[in-house]
XYZ file of C-alpha atoms in Angstrom:
663
model
C 46.623 11.630 -55.164
C 47.947 9.309 -52.292
C 47.280 5.462 -52.443
C 45.006 4.376 -50.320
C 45.476 0.612 -50.777
C 43.838 -1.984 -48.220
C 46.968 -3.499 -46.510
C 46.980 -6.497 -43.669
C 50.768 -6.596 -42.381
C 52.443 -7.650 -39.260
C 52.959 -4.974 -36.783
C 55.913 -3.127 -35.913
C 58.604 -5.139 -34.092
C 60.816 -3.482 -31.592
C 64.448 -2.495 -32.940
C 65.998 -5.059 -30.639
C 64.585 -8.207 -32.478
C 65.675 -6.265 -35.965
C 69.597 -5.851 -34.520
C 69.011 -9.498 -33.354
C 68.100 -10.897 -37.244
C 70.981 -8.876 -38.404
C 73.175 -9.220 -35.996
C 75.773 -11.582 -37.781
C 75.191 -9.770 -40.948
C 76.713 -6.293 -39.546
C 80.106 -5.614 -40.588
C 82.603 -4.238 -38.406
C 85.151 -1.408 -39.950
C 86.551 -3.241 -43.117
C 89.756 -4.776 -42.397
C 91.105 -7.544 -44.257
C 90.478 -11.169 -42.536
C 88.788 -9.161 -39.758
C 85.199 -9.663 -40.478
C 82.670 -12.218 -40.292
C 79.549 -12.371 -42.475
C 76.607 -14.750 -43.440
C 77.072 -16.832 -46.384
C 76.205 -14.507 -49.480
C 75.540 -11.463 -47.128
C 79.036 -9.870 -47.190
C 78.816 -5.918 -48.358
C 79.749 -4.863 -51.818
C 81.766 -1.617 -52.309
C 80.457 0.541 -55.021
C 82.338 3.698 -56.466
C 82.315 5.702 -59.869
C 83.440 4.483 -63.033
C 86.699 5.961 -63.086
C 87.498 4.883 -59.328
C 86.383 1.002 -60.069
C 88.463 -1.999 -58.807
C 88.316 -5.346 -58.329
C 87.323 -4.228 -54.569
C 84.960 -1.695 -55.495
C 82.356 -2.055 -58.473
C 80.870 0.743 -60.661
C 78.012 -1.282 -62.285
C 74.961 -1.975 -60.478
C 73.133 -5.038 -61.609
C 69.160 -5.496 -61.231
C 68.048 -8.711 -60.780
C 64.122 -9.700 -61.483
C 62.293 -12.447 -59.667
C 59.327 -14.425 -60.258
C 55.991 -12.442 -60.585
C 53.182 -13.092 -58.162
C 49.732 -12.071 -57.045
C 47.556 -12.302 -54.059
C 44.700 -13.197 -56.435
C 46.328 -16.351 -57.619
C 48.396 -19.078 -56.142
C 50.106 -19.425 -59.566
C 53.519 -17.234 -59.682
C 55.527 -16.806 -63.053
C 58.836 -16.477 -64.429
C 59.850 -12.965 -65.560
C 60.275 -14.651 -69.119
C 56.713 -15.835 -69.314
C 55.885 -12.202 -69.792
C 56.700 -10.160 -72.975
C 58.684 -7.538 -71.007
C 62.297 -6.294 -72.148
C 64.818 -9.137 -71.770
C 68.619 -8.974 -70.943
C 70.936 -9.853 -73.653
C 73.302 -11.542 -71.708
C 73.938 -12.057 -68.074
C 74.766 -14.649 -65.350
C 71.951 -16.071 -63.459
C 72.585 -16.422 -59.714
C 73.055 -19.722 -58.404
C 69.552 -20.407 -56.259
C 69.852 -22.797 -53.221
C 67.172 -25.555 -52.481
C 64.705 -23.054 -50.429
C 64.299 -20.859 -53.208
C 63.583 -23.637 -55.838
C 61.167 -25.007 -53.644
C 59.163 -21.737 -52.875
C 59.488 -21.115 -56.854
C 61.943 -18.162 -56.486
C 63.358 -17.651 -60.232
C 66.339 -14.940 -60.069
C 67.346 -13.690 -63.581
C 69.314 -10.631 -64.913
C 67.691 -8.144 -66.335
C 68.159 -5.173 -69.207
C 68.054 -2.431 -66.449
C 71.804 -1.811 -65.712
C 72.944 1.034 -63.915
C 76.247 2.788 -63.210
C 77.070 4.261 -59.628
C 76.625 7.789 -59.069
C 75.590 8.381 -62.773
C 71.851 9.464 -63.297
C 69.611 8.775 -66.173
C 66.355 10.404 -67.151
C 64.035 8.515 -69.408
C 66.181 5.932 -70.856
C 64.561 3.780 -73.016
C 64.839 0.100 -72.804
C 63.048 -1.855 -75.361
C 59.983 -1.327 -77.614
C 57.065 -4.037 -77.758
C 54.822 -4.160 -80.736
C 51.655 -6.272 -80.827
C 49.494 -6.291 -84.025
C 46.201 -7.920 -82.402
C 45.273 -9.765 -85.858
C 48.416 -11.759 -85.198
C 47.539 -14.738 -83.040
C 51.011 -14.874 -81.126
C 50.863 -11.040 -80.306
C 47.210 -11.399 -79.333
C 48.038 -14.225 -76.996
C 50.738 -12.100 -75.313
C 48.561 -9.235 -74.960
C 45.859 -11.133 -73.576
C 48.359 -12.895 -71.019
C 49.585 -9.455 -69.922
C 45.979 -8.307 -69.476
C 45.150 -11.079 -67.448
C 47.977 -10.519 -65.188
C 47.223 -6.727 -64.658
C 43.380 -8.025 -63.981
C 44.696 -10.362 -61.336
C 47.293 -7.600 -59.791
C 50.621 -9.623 -60.499
C 53.623 -7.555 -58.934
C 56.913 -7.352 -60.343
C 59.663 -8.243 -57.584
C 63.093 -6.737 -58.450
C 66.212 -6.952 -56.496
C 69.381 -4.647 -56.436
C 72.590 -5.722 -54.337
C 70.372 -8.627 -52.722
C 67.670 -5.807 -51.414
C 64.237 -5.785 -52.534
C 63.364 -2.720 -54.665
C 60.645 -1.421 -52.722
C 57.340 0.783 -53.703
C 56.778 3.146 -50.899
C 53.138 4.611 -50.622
C 50.392 5.790 -47.808
C 48.164 3.179 -46.339
C 45.496 4.029 -43.396
C 46.290 6.431 -40.760
C 48.987 8.419 -42.890
C 51.546 5.725 -42.345
C 53.881 4.476 -45.475
C 54.088 1.270 -46.335
C 57.083 -0.210 -48.095
C 56.246 -2.829 -50.454
C 58.979 -5.255 -51.832
C 56.988 -5.361 -55.342
C 54.931 -3.120 -57.698
C 52.128 -4.168 -60.097
C 52.533 -4.582 -63.722
C 49.561 -2.311 -64.313
C 45.848 -1.756 -63.227
C 42.341 -1.933 -64.756
C 39.282 0.317 -64.720
C 35.820 -1.653 -64.963
C 33.233 -0.994 -67.697
C 31.429 0.960 -64.649
C 34.573 3.086 -64.152
C 35.330 1.636 -60.907
C 39.236 1.748 -60.303
C 40.918 -1.563 -59.396
C 44.134 -1.963 -57.290
C 47.025 0.381 -57.969
C 44.629 2.351 -60.560
C 43.588 4.650 -57.356
C 47.187 6.357 -57.364
C 46.418 8.635 -60.065
C 43.149 10.735 -61.319
C 44.605 10.237 -64.918
C 43.340 6.708 -64.875
C 39.830 7.052 -65.909
C 39.090 5.786 -69.187
C 36.415 2.837 -68.530
C 37.045 -0.899 -69.486
C 40.819 -0.056 -70.084
C 44.138 -1.413 -68.575
C 46.844 0.816 -67.843
C 50.269 -0.718 -68.064
C 53.422 0.435 -66.053
C 55.862 1.031 -68.422
C 58.252 3.453 -66.594
C 59.679 3.588 -63.335
C 61.491 6.257 -61.225
C 64.176 4.217 -59.230
C 66.126 6.107 -56.633
C 69.380 4.132 -55.131
C 70.467 5.480 -51.431
C 74.047 4.458 -50.295
C 75.982 5.352 -47.669
C 79.721 6.338 -47.980
C 81.858 3.832 -45.978
C 83.679 5.604 -43.274
C 87.369 5.264 -44.556
C 86.294 6.924 -47.725
C 88.761 4.853 -49.869
C 86.569 1.667 -50.199
C 83.670 3.587 -51.862
C 79.921 3.398 -50.935
C 77.643 0.631 -49.988
C 73.592 0.501 -51.013
C 71.357 0.826 -48.247
C 68.076 1.444 -50.262
C 66.774 1.074 -53.741
C 62.959 2.728 -54.081
C 60.565 3.086 -57.213
C 57.670 4.840 -58.008
C 55.695 2.954 -60.945
C 54.749 5.355 -63.931
C 52.460 4.976 -66.952
C 53.412 7.053 -70.200
C 52.150 6.784 -73.559
C 55.539 7.958 -75.396
C 54.697 9.663 -78.563
C 58.414 9.067 -80.057
C 59.585 5.599 -79.061
C 62.932 6.130 -80.168
C 63.509 9.422 -78.136
C 61.175 9.228 -75.249
C 60.477 12.216 -73.023
C 58.237 10.490 -70.101
C 55.646 13.131 -70.367
C 51.906 12.928 -71.720
C 48.856 10.749 -70.965
C 49.380 7.344 -69.482
C 50.089 4.061 -71.610
C 46.419 2.794 -71.861
C 45.205 -0.286 -73.728
C 41.526 -0.651 -74.215
C 39.686 -3.906 -73.743
C 38.514 -3.748 -77.323
C 41.625 -2.338 -78.982
C 42.650 -3.615 -82.318
C 45.330 -2.860 -84.669
C 48.962 -2.040 -83.768
C 49.923 -1.316 -80.292
C 53.299 -0.362 -79.059
C 54.615 -0.238 -75.418
C 57.854 1.424 -75.024
C 59.624 0.664 -71.597
C 61.641 3.581 -69.862
C 63.522 3.974 -66.570
C 65.188 6.974 -64.612
C 67.601 6.386 -62.181
C 68.921 8.852 -59.418
C 71.331 8.421 -56.389
C 71.045 9.967 -53.097
C 73.391 9.786 -49.795
C 72.040 8.591 -46.790
C 74.341 9.149 -43.792
C 71.849 7.629 -41.268
C 71.293 4.197 -42.583
C 73.953 1.978 -42.112
C 74.669 -1.277 -44.279
C 73.839 -3.493 -41.531
C 70.559 -2.010 -40.501
C 69.218 -1.637 -44.332
C 66.291 -3.831 -44.157
C 65.028 -2.053 -41.169
C 62.954 0.816 -43.153
C 60.865 -2.257 -44.899
C 60.354 -4.262 -41.333
C 59.059 -0.950 -39.634
C 57.088 0.601 -42.343
C 54.696 -2.332 -42.071
C 51.549 -1.054 -40.576
C 49.432 -2.145 -37.836
C 46.943 -4.593 -38.414
C 43.394 -4.831 -36.777
C 45.114 -7.041 -33.920
C 47.335 -4.696 -31.827
C 50.529 -5.602 -30.256
C 48.968 -5.749 -26.752
C 46.356 -8.273 -27.644
C 49.135 -10.377 -28.733
C 51.149 -9.787 -25.416
C 47.604 -10.217 -23.553
C 47.010 -13.625 -24.939
C 50.404 -15.137 -24.346
C 50.157 -13.973 -20.425
C 46.494 -15.707 -20.536
C 48.363 -18.684 -21.871
C 51.020 -18.593 -19.321
C 49.180 -17.882 -16.481
C 46.752 -20.947 -17.255
C 49.215 -23.071 -17.934
C 50.788 -22.151 -14.460
C 47.482 -22.804 -12.696
C 47.108 -26.192 -14.433
C 50.572 -27.149 -13.365
C 49.866 -26.333 -9.736
C 46.620 -27.858 -9.528
C 48.092 -31.041 -11.335
C 51.088 -30.910 -8.611
C 48.852 -30.346 -5.503
C 46.105 -33.042 -6.368
C 48.397 -35.972 -7.378
C 50.776 -35.235 -3.904
C 47.436 -35.773 -1.871
C 46.435 -38.973 -4.266
C 50.043 -40.209 -4.041
C 50.398 -39.626 0.305
C 46.920 -41.234 0.670
C 47.516 -44.331 -1.814
C 50.871 -45.023 0.144
C 49.217 -45.011 3.430
C 46.921 -48.216 2.502
C 48.950 -50.939 4.025
C 46.549 -53.268 5.390
C 44.977 -55.852 3.511
C 41.458 -54.266 4.105
C 42.661 -50.580 2.583
C 44.052 -52.530 -0.322
C 40.501 -54.014 -1.195
C 39.115 -50.445 -1.341
C 41.388 -49.046 -3.957
C 39.742 -46.496 -6.443
C 40.790 -43.735 -8.872
C 43.661 -44.150 -10.993
C 45.806 -46.553 -9.063
C 42.923 -49.243 -9.561
C 44.049 -49.432 -13.287
C 47.779 -50.065 -12.525
C 47.938 -53.490 -13.915
C 46.642 -52.363 -17.200
C 47.948 -48.833 -17.498
C 51.135 -49.810 -19.760
C 48.921 -52.661 -21.946
C 49.899 -52.448 -25.473
C 47.785 -50.080 -27.283
C 45.505 -51.300 -30.410
C 47.354 -50.116 -33.709
C 50.710 -49.961 -31.949
C 52.636 -50.113 -35.322
C 50.994 -47.302 -36.758
C 51.333 -45.313 -33.272
C 55.126 -46.220 -33.072
C 55.392 -44.689 -36.769
C 53.792 -41.642 -35.976
C 55.789 -41.414 -33.124
C 59.025 -41.679 -34.969
C 57.840 -38.824 -37.639
C 56.449 -36.371 -35.091
C 60.123 -36.821 -33.193
C 61.793 -35.902 -36.553
C 59.553 -32.813 -36.910
C 59.763 -31.750 -33.521
C 63.681 -31.721 -33.511
C 63.468 -29.989 -37.018
C 61.521 -27.206 -35.883
C 63.193 -26.659 -32.580
C 66.814 -26.059 -34.549
C 65.597 -23.981 -37.458
C 63.523 -21.824 -34.925
C 66.846 -21.682 -32.856
C 69.100 -20.629 -36.174
C 66.283 -18.264 -37.430
C 66.082 -16.540 -33.737
C 70.230 -16.124 -34.219
C 69.722 -14.112 -37.649
C 71.169 -16.991 -39.760
C 67.756 -17.408 -41.574
C 66.892 -13.700 -42.089
C 65.129 -12.246 -44.950
C 68.331 -10.937 -46.602
C 69.621 -14.721 -46.668
C 66.815 -15.935 -49.387
C 65.746 -19.550 -49.389
C 67.905 -20.540 -46.157
C 64.549 -21.306 -43.742
C 63.397 -23.777 -46.294
C 67.262 -25.251 -47.058
C 67.872 -25.440 -43.357
C 64.464 -27.288 -43.067
C 64.789 -29.608 -45.588
C 68.530 -30.667 -44.619
C 67.694 -31.159 -41.020
C 64.616 -33.345 -41.871
C 66.976 -35.479 -44.095
C 69.569 -35.953 -41.147
C 67.011 -36.431 -38.543
C 66.112 -39.618 -39.794
C 68.047 -41.759 -37.219
C 65.941 -40.086 -34.043
C 63.008 -40.972 -35.802
C 64.220 -44.595 -36.895
C 65.331 -45.050 -32.943
C 61.985 -43.641 -31.160
C 59.456 -45.727 -33.546
C 61.572 -48.635 -32.842
C 61.655 -48.146 -29.432
C 58.260 -47.886 -28.565
C 57.317 -50.596 -31.115
C 59.152 -52.930 -29.083
C 57.626 -51.813 -26.079
C 54.168 -52.391 -27.405
C 55.324 -55.878 -27.907
C 55.709 -55.781 -31.684
C 58.070 -58.031 -33.578
C 57.370 -56.900 -37.277
C 60.603 -54.803 -37.048
C 61.028 -54.372 -40.654
C 57.627 -53.546 -41.431
C 58.095 -50.819 -38.664
C 61.358 -49.461 -40.265
C 59.927 -49.461 -43.765
C 56.816 -47.241 -42.371
C 58.751 -45.148 -40.471
C 60.711 -44.221 -43.706
C 58.226 -43.839 -46.210
C 54.635 -43.651 -44.754
C 54.526 -39.826 -43.673
C 57.121 -38.835 -45.901
C 55.456 -40.493 -48.767
C 52.305 -38.951 -48.319
C 53.594 -35.698 -47.937
C 55.414 -36.416 -51.149
C 52.551 -37.644 -53.028
C 50.443 -34.384 -52.205
C 53.257 -32.199 -53.177
C 53.912 -34.018 -56.354
C 50.282 -33.618 -57.411
C 50.288 -30.012 -57.012
C 53.703 -29.740 -58.726
C 51.709 -31.795 -61.748
C 48.874 -28.863 -61.408
C 51.776 -26.297 -61.723
C 53.373 -27.626 -64.774
C 49.921 -27.481 -66.431
C 49.553 -24.130 -65.503
C 53.143 -23.148 -66.740
C 53.914 -21.242 -63.063
C 57.493 -21.207 -61.985
C 56.655 -22.344 -58.570
C 56.719 -26.056 -60.593
C 59.687 -27.773 -59.281
C 61.895 -28.779 -62.005
C 62.283 -32.522 -62.666
C 66.209 -32.432 -61.617
C 65.345 -30.731 -58.259
C 62.701 -33.535 -57.827
C 65.032 -36.205 -58.670
C 67.576 -34.326 -55.960
C 64.869 -34.371 -53.298
C 64.235 -38.348 -53.644
C 67.681 -38.640 -53.622
C 68.222 -37.300 -50.300
C 65.054 -39.169 -48.970
C 66.032 -42.655 -50.257
C 70.077 -42.391 -50.132
C 70.386 -40.247 -46.782
C 67.075 -39.923 -44.932
C 66.139 -43.764 -45.505
C 69.518 -45.494 -44.462
C 69.842 -43.039 -41.123
C 66.410 -44.029 -40.327
C 67.274 -47.679 -40.688
C 70.521 -47.021 -37.961
C 68.494 -45.659 -35.729
C 65.987 -48.252 -35.722
C 68.680 -50.619 -35.433
C 69.940 -49.330 -32.337
C 66.242 -48.885 -30.969
C 65.511 -52.633 -31.381
C 68.906 -53.826 -29.934
C 68.072 -51.902 -26.856
C 66.007 -53.802 -24.081
C 62.363 -52.915 -24.177
C 61.270 -49.904 -22.097
C 60.980 -51.027 -18.421
C 57.799 -50.380 -16.906
C 57.253 -49.350 -12.933
C 54.425 -51.857 -12.802
C 53.396 -54.916 -14.273
C 50.696 -55.588 -16.459
C 47.878 -58.204 -15.744
C 47.211 -61.243 -17.935
C 43.550 -60.282 -18.326
C 42.431 -56.872 -19.404
C 40.277 -54.895 -16.915
C 36.804 -54.190 -17.629
C 36.408 -50.223 -18.198
C 33.041 -48.909 -16.527
C 30.775 -46.918 -18.390
C 31.887 -43.136 -18.837
C 30.210 -40.287 -18.308
C 30.088 -37.456 -21.382
C 33.219 -35.480 -20.483
C 35.674 -38.763 -20.108
C 34.463 -40.023 -23.426
C 37.124 -40.299 -25.701
C 35.731 -37.881 -28.293
C 34.784 -35.160 -26.240
C 38.042 -35.201 -24.483
C 39.884 -34.987 -27.847
C 37.868 -32.027 -29.132
C 38.449 -30.423 -25.891
C 42.216 -30.890 -25.597
C 43.068 -28.815 -29.031
C 41.421 -25.963 -27.686
C 44.185 -24.445 -25.385
C 47.244 -24.776 -27.724
C 45.200 -23.524 -30.671
C 44.465 -20.768 -28.636
C 48.102 -19.826 -28.058
C 49.191 -19.883 -31.522
C 46.310 -18.589 -33.863
C 47.244 -15.042 -33.688
C 51.109 -16.324 -34.645
C 49.402 -18.069 -37.200
C 47.629 -15.317 -39.021
C 50.745 -13.531 -39.735
C 52.395 -16.939 -41.031
C 49.462 -17.525 -43.263
C 49.737 -14.138 -44.616
C 53.466 -14.337 -45.414
C 52.877 -17.447 -47.082
C 49.690 -16.549 -49.125
C 49.669 -12.702 -49.392
C 53.417 -12.718 -50.100
C 54.233 -10.504 -46.870
C 57.840 -10.851 -45.288
C 57.637 -12.696 -42.349
C 60.739 -11.528 -39.907
C 59.465 -12.337 -36.219
C 61.203 -15.448 -35.187
C 61.914 -14.299 -31.937
C 58.264 -14.224 -31.272
C 57.421 -17.392 -33.056
C 60.226 -19.395 -31.144
C 58.334 -17.839 -27.623
C 55.179 -19.157 -29.044
C 56.662 -22.595 -30.209
C 57.679 -23.351 -26.278
C 54.241 -22.004 -25.244
C 52.841 -24.471 -27.777
C 54.919 -27.364 -26.223
C 54.216 -26.457 -22.581
C 50.210 -26.016 -23.332
C 49.833 -29.557 -25.504
C 51.846 -30.906 -22.649
C 49.679 -29.662 -19.927
C 46.671 -30.028 -21.529
C 47.310 -33.834 -22.399
C 48.234 -34.564 -19.041
C 45.398 -32.711 -17.392
C 42.810 -34.917 -19.513
C 45.187 -38.357 -19.086
C 44.770 -37.530 -15.403
C 40.761 -37.387 -15.339
C 40.218 -40.168 -17.854
C 42.744 -42.620 -15.584
C 40.778 -41.279 -12.519
C 37.401 -42.542 -14.381
C 39.425 -45.856 -14.418
C 39.671 -45.599 -18.338
C 43.276 -46.760 -19.080
C 43.448 -46.506 -22.638
C 45.797 -43.621 -22.670
C 48.598 -43.761 -25.691
C 46.113 -42.956 -28.680
C 44.169 -40.903 -26.819
C 46.970 -38.281 -25.361
C 48.601 -38.239 -29.232
C 44.884 -37.341 -30.385
C 44.396 -34.930 -27.483
C 46.979 -32.658 -28.937
C 47.017 -33.735 -32.304
C 43.459 -32.239 -32.655
C 44.835 -28.985 -32.626
C 45.908 -29.534 -36.461
C 42.063 -29.749 -36.824
C 41.552 -26.396 -35.516
C 44.288 -25.274 -37.393
C 42.629 -26.642 -40.925
C 39.123 -24.674 -39.818
C 41.225 -21.463 -39.326
C 43.185 -22.017 -42.939
C 39.714 -22.510 -44.527
C 38.053 -19.520 -42.679
C 41.378 -17.192 -43.477
C 40.872 -18.796 -47.072
C 37.444 -17.298 -47.636
C 37.752 -13.981 -45.321
C 41.063 -12.777 -46.125
C 42.200 -14.034 -49.530
C 40.922 -12.990 -52.940
C 42.105 -16.266 -54.815
C 40.214 -16.814 -57.657
C 40.272 -19.886 -60.085
C 40.223 -23.472 -59.871
C 43.620 -24.315 -59.903
C 44.645 -21.688 -57.291
C 41.999 -23.121 -54.831
C 43.099 -26.494 -55.131
C 46.874 -25.747 -54.625
C 45.920 -23.605 -51.503
C 44.008 -26.573 -50.023
C 46.800 -28.953 -51.247
C 49.424 -27.529 -49.597
C 47.399 -26.485 -46.459
C 46.714 -30.364 -45.890
C 50.530 -30.866 -46.049
C 51.028 -28.181 -43.161
C 47.952 -29.763 -41.238
C 49.698 -33.347 -41.408
C 53.095 -31.958 -40.314
C 51.312 -30.072 -37.460
C 49.566 -33.118 -36.497
C 52.285 -35.377 -36.133
C 54.346 -32.538 -34.237
C 51.799 -31.548 -31.646
C 50.390 -35.746 -31.459
C 54.038 -36.607 -30.598
C 54.486 -33.559 -27.487
C 51.103 -34.876 -26.040
C 52.080 -38.337 -26.213
C 55.460 -38.115 -24.658
C 54.381 -35.744 -21.855
C 51.674 -38.186 -20.847
C 54.337 -41.109 -21.178
C 56.197 -39.213 -18.682
C 53.254 -38.336 -16.467
C 52.228 -41.875 -16.215
C 55.582 -43.340 -15.775
C 56.189 -40.918 -12.984
C 52.998 -41.432 -10.948
C 52.950 -45.067 -11.030
C 56.701 -45.293 -9.838
C 56.040 -43.380 -6.918
C 53.001 -45.453 -5.604
C 53.320 -48.657 -3.667
C 51.645 -51.917 -5.775
C 51.417 -55.250 -3.771
């Protein structure tokens, strides 16, 4: 019986992008000193036991990663479960991104020799006495994990071991994980993976997958003397109640654990491994089968491209209308040379004496602009590197590591921008400004992150950041980011204040009564709709990759959406700013920041909708963690989009008032 499991994964991506992602990881023909590889992505050659050498390994190590679930935000280390443990073995070093994402890669007791097949080989046997409190606790934790559909994640030669099964429309989906087990409810309803076999039918019973059939595919290197390279590892989870645990034969009924079982329970873990040569798949394109197997979602490629075309067309229209209208305005204003004409000023020229008046709460705005600039540059550079293939799925944790390191190193532009604008707003408390730029926004993010980490610690989750890593993050912040922010602020304050094209009047002009559409709140709410419209489809895939543990690889498309978001935020803010200036409302600074920044509020609303409609997360801790981490993303997105809007509006206002004649 084929597994018809519900799936919601990113659609098929053209082969061109897959080649782009792995371009730099592709290996030319082996020639000493000739090849260039990404760090940690050089191919490993394998050969039979009798042919092994320093360049060609015989032993294949299988590593285990954390276990996670789509029904819980709490991942757990492999050692938290009572599975077979490795007697010895070196734990691979993890980068900062892997630690922050809660990845915990450890050696496993599963060891293979290249091209040596094994059938029903025992790994270990676990015995539980339900009368003993410790054994009962271990068994209950195992049952709870099966109930929440926790998944194993195994790694062979830096490749995920995949479980391939059929989904809708007869397509095959290759999942980089497989479940611990499954549960049949007391009403006889098969939950999750229990649908794969009709043998799972006992009510109120757990079935544990204690056996795996592993198939390792390899490609022989062209020269032949260098052995072979692994190109895929696939498994099929099975359940067997081994009658002879010391000499298992992998036959008979499945390994069931009744919810009311008592006495002694024995679970024997076994595996079978086979090797198959695949001449079609090359080492450089070995991730393709996982990415290409992802079935279509309800949102088809056509609808995504269609929305992009609409957004681009709309942006073009907005830009054209603005240029034509402004051209007429400027021509008309510049023809008013006589005194009588000057008295009849109207529209946006009328507020030229107040347009660069410092805003209220200028300190806070300048701090937000500094932090937003830091995030904007960090996002651009990270996505650019991701497009080049440096941050592909094969390079684990690289995306997060790159983002954190860039954020730390970009303290200088943050301090510089905050100082420049604070000085132009007439501010003099430079010490307060630089301290707030260094600590306000990063402090809010760290405080939220630390509270979430305390919850993870309390739950015993592997996603809890170790104390040493927290100290390292604080050291990066205090010892590198803060001094760089001070350096940027020093140069920002040292420079002369930004020169404006028009002088500011001493007495502020009274703003006339505004219509409903030109009042601040309606304008701000309307301003965030267009930018959100161009990202919400991509947002669905990003949230899927974070919370549904799906592989995200569409960085080329994401970079395109990022550019469109910047253009759309800029144009929407400029358009609304123009309408407000024509209505003689010159308070544009905060309004421009909040107009495009309001996109983050739509992001939050969508995240709430996604939680209730798409996720099956249960438990108070998981719910708090979801919304806690979402608030961090919303704050970062608010600063990012708000800064784009302000800079666009600042450029627009400076430009239009520099080309009109003002007496």
